[in-house]
Amino acid sequence: MKNGSFRIIRRSKDRKKNKVLEERYQQKLEETVGNTEIHENLDQNLEYVKKVLGESYDLITRKLIIDQTDDRYAGIVYLDDMVNKDLVHQFIIRPLVSIGESKDAMDDLWKAAVDKIVEAGETKPADGMKSVIDAILSGDTILFIDGYKNALIMGSKGWYNSLREPRSEHLVRGSREGFTETLSFNIGMIRHRLKDPDLRIKMLSLGKRTKTVVNLLYIEGVADPKIVNEVEQRIKRIEIDGVLESGYIEEFIQDQIWSPFPQLQNTERPDAVVSHLLEGKVAVLTDGTPHALIAPAVFTQFYYSPEDYYERYLIATFLRLIRLISLFAALLLPALYIAFSSFHPEMIPSKFALAMASGRSTVPFPSIVEALMMEFSVEVLREASIRLPGPIGPTIGIVGALVIGEASVSAGLVSPAMVIVVAITTISSYANPSYNAAISVRLLRFPLMIAATVFGLYGIMIGVMLILLHLVELRSFGVPYVAPYSPFQGQDSKDSLFRAPWQWMNKRPVIFRPQNERRQPDMEREKREDQR
């Protein structure tokens, strides 16, 4: 009874804390993005926009003199990565500058400006500063004129559909857009999906010779400032002649350089980046590469697919279980085959043991040599299929595997059971949505095979225990790598190996220490608990 009372009191305190945080956030939202009136003073309007949208490098504010007699200025505001720059310069800036050449325009500058830039496309007056902010985040350009309490929204969207589909993250259901090698286009894709005034973009430069532009993205008020600062400081400490790809940055800023497991996630998908930003993580985008880095990262998220959140939760949970089974198969199957065939044949059914023994009767090599030969052949075929041109690569991989497997069995070099084991292992490794996490599993497979050769099942158990100890010890920017299971977080386990319905996932993952934990209200549950 005492424990139950304690849980109710703790829930009540948590609700009060979340309500306070939510009220503070809403208050800040009203103060900054509320429907504030437009001022007559141009500088005041521009400063307000900068205050709300922050000092993001792609926020452009320009002042143009349109009345040299009275020193009257116009101001335009837009996001550089969201607009059609040719349209802005040709149909907005140039007509505004030419207003001063007409004496009749001096009588009513606002009317003259509106008449001049009507060719820019769709134009409409702004109701207040809230509509101004919303329009800027949608890719429009805003016009202010000093001395007028008006603002004009001018259609100037330049965002376009992606030129390429993600090559390493194919989905059945979901967006077909992927990042390109141009950083400004990638930022535009993210802003197109995340029209949040709290989105912050910091620009950094890496490489003494290449001067590669790197952008750090996070949502202010959601992401933990300590994590943001840690990521930024690690990037700033990089001193190298050139940075040509985000892989350079990943290796420099990860916690453990000797770990086979990736400690940052990379993705080519804008929707995946936005999803991680909404959870309180930090994204790092590099010019010249379509791969974005996500920090911090935990072990389970490498087995998520963006499609898990687009399908119903039962389907998503089933797919995650399939991937989990595939992980164990890809890691342990060859080692288990070696252990059972060499040390523990009594642990398998007698008919299966006799079939394995008859299959191996013509094989002149021990199980470890047999397994290494097949695994090495498959790895070579896999690498060759990646390097070959697109249409040829998959064909070579499939045909090569069939030919080598059939020829090896016919020649008596390997047993049929070994071919089946390697085939299942290879297919299982392809079920991993993350390429770099799949490579880690492929790498660890070989030490486990050697351990099984020396100690049998005991060697596999020792190897698995060492891997688990390493995972528990690992950190990604201070976040435990095996969270939410060590330490256990019940709330976060709703979206881990299983995915709960969206109605139940009303909080962001606690492990990333978000400033605002709430992602959606849970009014029904609070009402039920208040009635107890």
Coordinates of C-alpha atoms in Angstrom, one line a residue, residues 84-476:
N84 CA 14.2 31.2 -55.0
K85 CA 17.1 33.7 -55.0
D86 CA 16.7 34.7 -58.6
L87 CA 13.1 35.7 -58.0
V88 CA 14.0 37.6 -54.8
H89 CA 16.7 39.6 -56.6
Q90 CA 14.9 40.2 -59.9
F91 CA 11.3 40.8 -58.7
I92 CA 11.6 42.1 -55.2
I93 CA 15.0 43.8 -54.5
R94 CA 15.5 45.4 -57.9
P95 CA 11.9 47.0 -58.1
L96 CA 12.3 48.3 -54.5
V97 CA 15.6 50.0 -55.3
S98 CA 14.1 51.7 -58.3
I99 CA 11.2 53.3 -56.3
G100 CA 13.4 56.2 -55.4
E101 CA 13.7 57.1 -59.1
S102 CA 10.0 58.0 -59.3
K103 CA 8.9 61.3 -57.7
D104 CA 5.2 60.2 -57.6
A105 CA 6.2 57.3 -55.5
M106 CA 7.3 59.5 -52.6
D107 CA 3.7 60.4 -51.8
D108 CA 2.8 56.8 -50.7
L109 CA 5.9 54.5 -50.5
W110 CA 3.8 51.5 -49.3
K111 CA 1.4 51.6 -52.3
A112 CA 4.3 52.2 -54.7
A113 CA 6.2 49.2 -53.2
V114 CA 3.2 46.9 -53.5
D115 CA 2.5 48.0 -57.1
K116 CA 6.2 47.5 -58.0
I117 CA 6.6 44.0 -56.7
V118 CA 3.2 42.6 -57.6
E119 CA 5.0 40.6 -60.4
A120 CA 6.9 38.6 -57.7
G121 CA 3.9 36.2 -57.5
E122 CA 1.4 35.7 -54.8
T123 CA 1.4 38.6 -52.3
K124 CA -0.8 39.3 -49.3
P125 CA -0.7 41.6 -46.2
A126 CA 0.4 40.1 -42.9
D127 CA -2.1 40.1 -40.0
G128 CA 0.6 40.4 -37.4
M129 CA 4.0 39.2 -36.4
K130 CA 2.8 35.6 -36.0
S131 CA 1.8 35.4 -39.7
V132 CA 5.1 37.0 -40.6
I133 CA 7.1 34.3 -38.7
D134 CA 4.9 31.5 -40.2
A135 CA 5.4 32.9 -43.7
I136 CA 9.2 33.1 -43.3
L137 CA 9.4 29.5 -42.1
S138 CA 7.3 28.5 -45.2
G139 CA 9.8 30.0 -47.6
D140 CA 8.2 33.4 -48.3
T141 CA 9.8 36.8 -48.2
I142 CA 8.6 39.6 -45.9
L143 CA 8.7 43.3 -46.7
F144 CA 8.7 46.1 -44.1
I145 CA 8.9 49.8 -44.8
D146 CA 10.1 52.3 -42.2
G147 CA 7.2 54.4 -40.9
Y148 CA 4.4 51.9 -41.9
K149 CA 2.7 49.5 -39.6
N150 CA 2.3 47.0 -42.4
A151 CA 4.1 43.9 -43.7
L152 CA 3.8 42.2 -47.1
I153 CA 4.1 38.5 -47.5
M154 CA 5.6 37.7 -51.0
G155 CA 5.6 34.2 -52.4
S156 CA 9.2 33.2 -53.1
K157 CA 9.4 29.6 -52.3
G158 CA 12.4 27.9 -54.0
W159 CA 12.3 24.6 -52.3
Y160 CA 12.1 21.7 -54.7
N161 CA 11.7 18.0 -54.8
S162 CA 14.9 16.1 -54.1
L163 CA 16.9 15.0 -57.1
R164 CA 17.7 11.6 -55.6
E165 CA 16.2 8.8 -53.6
P166 CA 18.1 7.6 -50.5
R167 CA 20.3 4.7 -51.8
S168 CA 20.9 3.0 -48.5
E169 CA 17.5 3.5 -46.8
H170 CA 14.8 2.2 -49.1
L171 CA 11.2 2.2 -47.7
V172 CA 8.0 0.7 -48.9
R173 CA 6.0 3.5 -47.2
G174 CA 7.4 6.9 -46.7
S175 CA 9.1 9.8 -48.3
R176 CA 11.2 9.2 -51.4
E177 CA 13.4 12.3 -50.9
G178 CA 17.0 12.1 -49.9
F179 CA 19.7 14.5 -49.1
T180 CA 22.0 15.8 -51.9
E181 CA 25.6 16.9 -51.8
T182 CA 24.6 20.6 -51.6
L183 CA 24.3 21.7 -48.0
S184 CA 21.8 24.6 -48.7
F185 CA 19.4 22.2 -50.4
N186 CA 19.6 19.8 -47.4
I187 CA 18.8 22.6 -44.9
G188 CA 15.9 23.6 -47.1
M189 CA 14.5 20.1 -47.0
I190 CA 14.7 20.1 -43.2
R191 CA 13.1 23.5 -42.8
H192 CA 10.3 22.4 -45.2
R193 CA 9.4 19.7 -42.8
L194 CA 10.2 21.5 -39.5
K195 CA 8.6 24.9 -39.5
D196 CA 9.6 25.6 -36.0
P197 CA 10.9 29.1 -35.0
D198 CA 13.0 27.3 -32.3
L199 CA 15.1 25.4 -34.9
R200 CA 18.6 26.6 -34.5
I201 CA 21.4 26.2 -37.1
K202 CA 25.0 26.9 -36.3
M203 CA 27.6 27.2 -39.0
L204 CA 31.1 25.9 -38.5
S205 CA 34.1 25.6 -40.8
L206 CA 36.5 22.6 -40.7
G207 CA 39.7 21.9 -42.6
K208 CA 42.5 24.4 -42.9
R209 CA 42.6 23.9 -46.6
T210 CA 39.2 22.7 -47.6
K211 CA 37.2 25.1 -45.4
T212 CA 34.3 22.6 -45.4
V213 CA 31.1 24.1 -44.1
V214 CA 29.4 22.1 -41.3
N215 CA 26.0 22.9 -39.9
L216 CA 24.9 22.0 -36.3
L217 CA 21.1 21.7 -36.0
Y218 CA 18.9 21.4 -32.8
I219 CA 15.6 22.6 -31.4
E220 CA 16.1 25.2 -28.7
G221 CA 13.9 24.4 -25.7
V222 CA 13.9 20.7 -26.5
A223 CA 17.5 19.6 -26.9
D224 CA 19.7 19.4 -23.8
P225 CA 22.1 22.4 -23.9
K226 CA 24.9 20.3 -22.4
I227 CA 24.7 17.8 -25.3
V228 CA 24.5 20.6 -27.9
N229 CA 27.5 22.3 -26.3
E230 CA 29.5 19.0 -26.1
V231 CA 28.9 18.2 -29.8
E232 CA 29.8 21.7 -30.8
Q233 CA 33.0 21.7 -28.7
R234 CA 34.2 18.3 -30.1
I235 CA 33.7 19.5 -33.6
K236 CA 35.6 22.8 -32.9
R237 CA 38.5 20.8 -31.6
I238 CA 39.0 19.0 -34.9
E239 CA 42.3 20.2 -36.5
I240 CA 43.0 18.7 -39.9
D241 CA 43.9 19.9 -43.4
G242 CA 40.6 18.8 -45.0
V243 CA 37.2 17.3 -44.3
L244 CA 35.7 15.6 -47.4
E245 CA 32.9 13.6 -45.8
S246 CA 30.9 13.4 -42.6
G247 CA 32.8 10.2 -41.7
Y248 CA 35.8 12.3 -40.8
I249 CA 33.7 14.1 -38.2
E250 CA 32.1 10.9 -36.9
E251 CA 35.5 9.4 -36.1
F252 CA 36.8 12.5 -34.5
I253 CA 33.9 13.2 -32.1
Q254 CA 32.9 9.6 -31.1
D255 CA 33.5 8.6 -27.5
Q256 CA 35.4 5.3 -28.0
I257 CA 37.6 5.1 -31.2
W258 CA 38.3 1.4 -30.6
S259 CA 34.7 0.2 -30.4
P260 CA 33.4 -1.7 -33.3
F261 CA 29.9 -0.2 -32.7
P262 CA 28.9 3.1 -34.3
Q263 CA 28.3 5.8 -31.7
L264 CA 26.6 8.3 -34.1
Q265 CA 23.9 7.4 -36.5
N266 CA 24.1 8.5 -40.2
T267 CA 21.2 8.9 -42.5
E268 CA 20.3 10.2 -45.9
R269 CA 16.7 10.9 -45.1
P270 CA 15.4 14.4 -44.1
D271 CA 12.3 12.9 -42.4
A272 CA 14.6 10.8 -40.2
V273 CA 16.7 13.9 -39.2
V274 CA 13.5 15.8 -38.3
S275 CA 12.3 12.9 -36.2
H276 CA 15.5 12.8 -34.2
L277 CA 15.5 16.5 -33.7
L278 CA 12.0 16.3 -32.3
E279 CA 13.3 13.8 -29.7
G280 CA 15.9 16.3 -28.5
K281 CA 19.0 15.1 -30.5
V282 CA 21.5 17.0 -32.5
A283 CA 22.1 16.7 -36.2
V284 CA 25.4 17.5 -38.0
L285 CA 25.2 18.2 -41.8
T286 CA 28.3 18.5 -43.9
D287 CA 28.7 20.2 -47.3
G288 CA 29.6 17.8 -50.1
T289 CA 27.9 14.7 -48.6
P290 CA 24.3 13.4 -48.4
H291 CA 24.9 11.7 -45.1
A292 CA 23.8 13.5 -41.9
L293 CA 25.1 12.5 -38.4
I294 CA 22.8 12.1 -35.4
A295 CA 24.0 12.5 -31.8
P296 CA 23.7 11.0 -29.3
A297 CA 22.9 7.4 -30.5
V298 CA 21.9 4.3 -28.6
F299 CA 22.2 0.6 -29.7
T300 CA 18.5 0.0 -30.3
Q301 CA 17.9 2.9 -32.7
F302 CA 20.2 1.3 -35.3
Y303 CA 17.5 -1.3 -35.7
Y304 CA 14.7 1.2 -36.2
S305 CA 13.5 2.2 -39.6
P306 CA 11.6 5.4 -40.4
E307 CA 8.9 3.1 -41.8
D308 CA 8.2 1.8 -38.2
Y309 CA 6.5 5.1 -37.5
Y310 CA 4.5 5.2 -40.7
E311 CA 3.0 1.7 -40.3
R312 CA 0.6 0.7 -37.5
Y313 CA 2.3 -0.2 -34.3
L314 CA 1.6 -4.0 -34.5
I315 CA 3.3 -4.2 -37.9
A316 CA 6.2 -2.0 -36.7
T317 CA 6.6 -4.3 -33.6
F318 CA 6.6 -7.4 -35.7
L319 CA 9.2 -6.0 -38.1
R320 CA 11.4 -5.0 -35.1
L321 CA 11.2 -8.5 -33.7
I322 CA 12.2 -9.9 -37.1
R323 CA 15.3 -7.6 -37.1
L324 CA 16.2 -8.7 -33.6
I325 CA 16.1 -12.3 -34.6
S326 CA 18.1 -11.5 -37.7
L327 CA 20.7 -9.8 -35.5
F328 CA 21.2 -13.0 -33.4
A329 CA 21.3 -15.1 -36.6
A330 CA 23.8 -12.9 -38.3
L331 CA 26.1 -12.8 -35.2
L332 CA 25.8 -16.4 -33.9
L333 CA 24.8 -18.9 -36.5
P334 CA 28.3 -19.8 -37.9
A335 CA 29.8 -20.0 -34.4
L336 CA 26.9 -22.2 -33.3
Y337 CA 27.4 -24.5 -36.3
I338 CA 31.1 -24.9 -35.4
A339 CA 30.4 -25.5 -31.8
F340 CA 27.7 -28.1 -32.4
S341 CA 29.6 -29.9 -35.2
S342 CA 33.0 -30.0 -33.4
F343 CA 32.2 -30.1 -29.7
H344 CA 28.5 -30.7 -28.9
P345 CA 26.9 -33.0 -31.5
E346 CA 24.9 -34.7 -28.7
M347 CA 23.0 -31.5 -28.2
I348 CA 21.2 -31.6 -31.6
P349 CA 18.6 -34.2 -32.7
S350 CA 20.2 -37.5 -33.7
K351 CA 18.7 -37.4 -37.3
F352 CA 20.0 -33.9 -37.9
A353 CA 23.4 -34.9 -36.4
L354 CA 23.7 -37.9 -38.7
A355 CA 22.7 -35.7 -41.7
M356 CA 25.4 -33.2 -40.8
A357 CA 28.0 -35.9 -40.3
S358 CA 27.2 -37.5 -43.7
G359 CA 27.4 -34.1 -45.3
R360 CA 30.8 -33.5 -43.8
S361 CA 32.2 -36.9 -44.5
T362 CA 33.8 -35.8 -47.8
V363 CA 35.0 -32.4 -46.5
P364 CA 38.8 -32.5 -45.8
F365 CA 38.8 -29.4 -43.6
P366 CA 37.7 -28.8 -40.0
S367 CA 34.6 -26.7 -39.4
I368 CA 36.4 -23.4 -38.8
V369 CA 38.2 -23.6 -42.1
E370 CA 35.0 -24.5 -43.9
A371 CA 33.2 -21.6 -42.3
L372 CA 36.0 -19.1 -42.9
M373 CA 36.2 -20.1 -46.6
M374 CA 32.5 -19.5 -47.1
E375 CA 32.3 -16.4 -45.1
F376 CA 35.3 -14.9 -46.8
S377 CA 33.8 -15.7 -50.2
V378 CA 30.5 -14.1 -49.3
E379 CA 32.2 -10.9 -48.0
V380 CA 34.2 -10.6 -51.3
L381 CA 31.0 -11.1 -53.3
R382 CA 29.2 -8.5 -51.2
E383 CA 32.0 -6.0 -51.6
A384 CA 32.3 -6.6 -55.4
S385 CA 28.5 -6.2 -55.8
I386 CA 28.7 -2.7 -54.1
R387 CA 31.6 -1.5 -56.3
L388 CA 30.3 -2.7 -59.6
P389 CA 27.8 -0.5 -61.6
G390 CA 24.2 -0.5 -60.4
P391 CA 22.5 -3.0 -62.7
I392 CA 25.4 -5.5 -62.7
G393 CA 26.2 -5.4 -59.0
P394 CA 23.2 -7.3 -57.5
T395 CA 23.2 -9.8 -60.4
I396 CA 26.9 -10.6 -59.7
G397 CA 26.2 -11.1 -56.0
I398 CA 23.3 -13.5 -56.5
V399 CA 24.8 -15.5 -59.3
G400 CA 28.2 -15.6 -57.7
A401 CA 26.8 -16.9 -54.4
L402 CA 24.8 -19.6 -56.2
V403 CA 27.7 -20.7 -58.4
I404 CA 30.3 -20.7 -55.6
G405 CA 27.9 -22.6 -53.2
E406 CA 27.0 -25.2 -55.7
A407 CA 30.5 -25.7 -56.9
S408 CA 31.9 -25.9 -53.4
V409 CA 29.4 -28.6 -52.3
S410 CA 30.0 -30.6 -55.6
A411 CA 33.8 -30.4 -55.1
G412 CA 33.5 -31.6 -51.5
L413 CA 35.1 -28.5 -50.1
V414 CA 32.1 -27.5 -47.8
S415 CA 29.1 -29.4 -46.5
P416 CA 25.5 -28.5 -47.6
A417 CA 24.7 -27.5 -44.0
M418 CA 27.5 -25.0 -44.0
V419 CA 26.1 -23.4 -47.2
I420 CA 22.7 -23.1 -45.7
V421 CA 24.1 -21.6 -42.5
V422 CA 26.1 -19.0 -44.5
A423 CA 23.1 -18.2 -46.7
I424 CA 20.8 -17.6 -43.7
T425 CA 23.6 -15.5 -42.0
T426 CA 24.0 -13.3 -45.1
I427 CA 20.3 -12.7 -45.6
S428 CA 19.9 -11.9 -41.9
S429 CA 22.7 -9.3 -42.1
Y430 CA 20.7 -7.5 -44.9
A431 CA 17.7 -7.1 -42.6
N432 CA 19.5 -4.4 -40.6
P433 CA 18.3 -0.9 -41.7
S434 CA 21.7 0.6 -40.7
Y435 CA 24.7 -0.2 -42.9
N436 CA 27.4 0.7 -40.4
A437 CA 25.7 -1.3 -37.6
A438 CA 25.5 -4.3 -39.9
I439 CA 29.2 -4.1 -40.6
S440 CA 29.8 -4.2 -36.8
V441 CA 27.9 -7.5 -36.6
R442 CA 29.8 -8.9 -39.5
L443 CA 33.1 -8.0 -37.9
L444 CA 32.2 -9.5 -34.5
R445 CA 31.1 -12.8 -36.2
F446 CA 34.7 -13.9 -36.8
P447 CA 36.0 -13.6 -33.2
L448 CA 33.0 -15.6 -32.1
M449 CA 33.7 -18.3 -34.7
I450 CA 37.3 -18.6 -33.4
A451 CA 36.1 -18.7 -29.8
A452 CA 33.7 -21.5 -30.7
T453 CA 36.6 -23.4 -32.4
V454 CA 38.6 -23.3 -29.2
F455 CA 36.0 -23.6 -26.4
G456 CA 32.8 -24.6 -28.1
L457 CA 29.6 -23.2 -26.6
Y458 CA 31.5 -21.9 -23.6
G459 CA 33.6 -19.8 -26.0
I460 CA 30.4 -18.3 -27.5
M461 CA 29.0 -17.6 -24.1
I462 CA 32.3 -15.8 -23.0
G463 CA 32.3 -13.8 -26.3
V464 CA 28.7 -12.7 -25.9
M465 CA 29.3 -11.7 -22.3
L466 CA 32.3 -9.6 -23.3
I467 CA 30.3 -7.9 -26.1
L468 CA 27.5 -7.2 -23.6
L469 CA 30.0 -5.8 -21.0
H470 CA 31.4 -3.5 -23.7
L471 CA 27.9 -2.3 -24.7
V472 CA 27.0 -1.5 -21.1
E473 CA 30.2 0.4 -20.6
L474 CA 29.8 2.4 -23.9
R475 CA 28.6 6.0 -23.9
S476 CA 27.5 8.4 -26.6

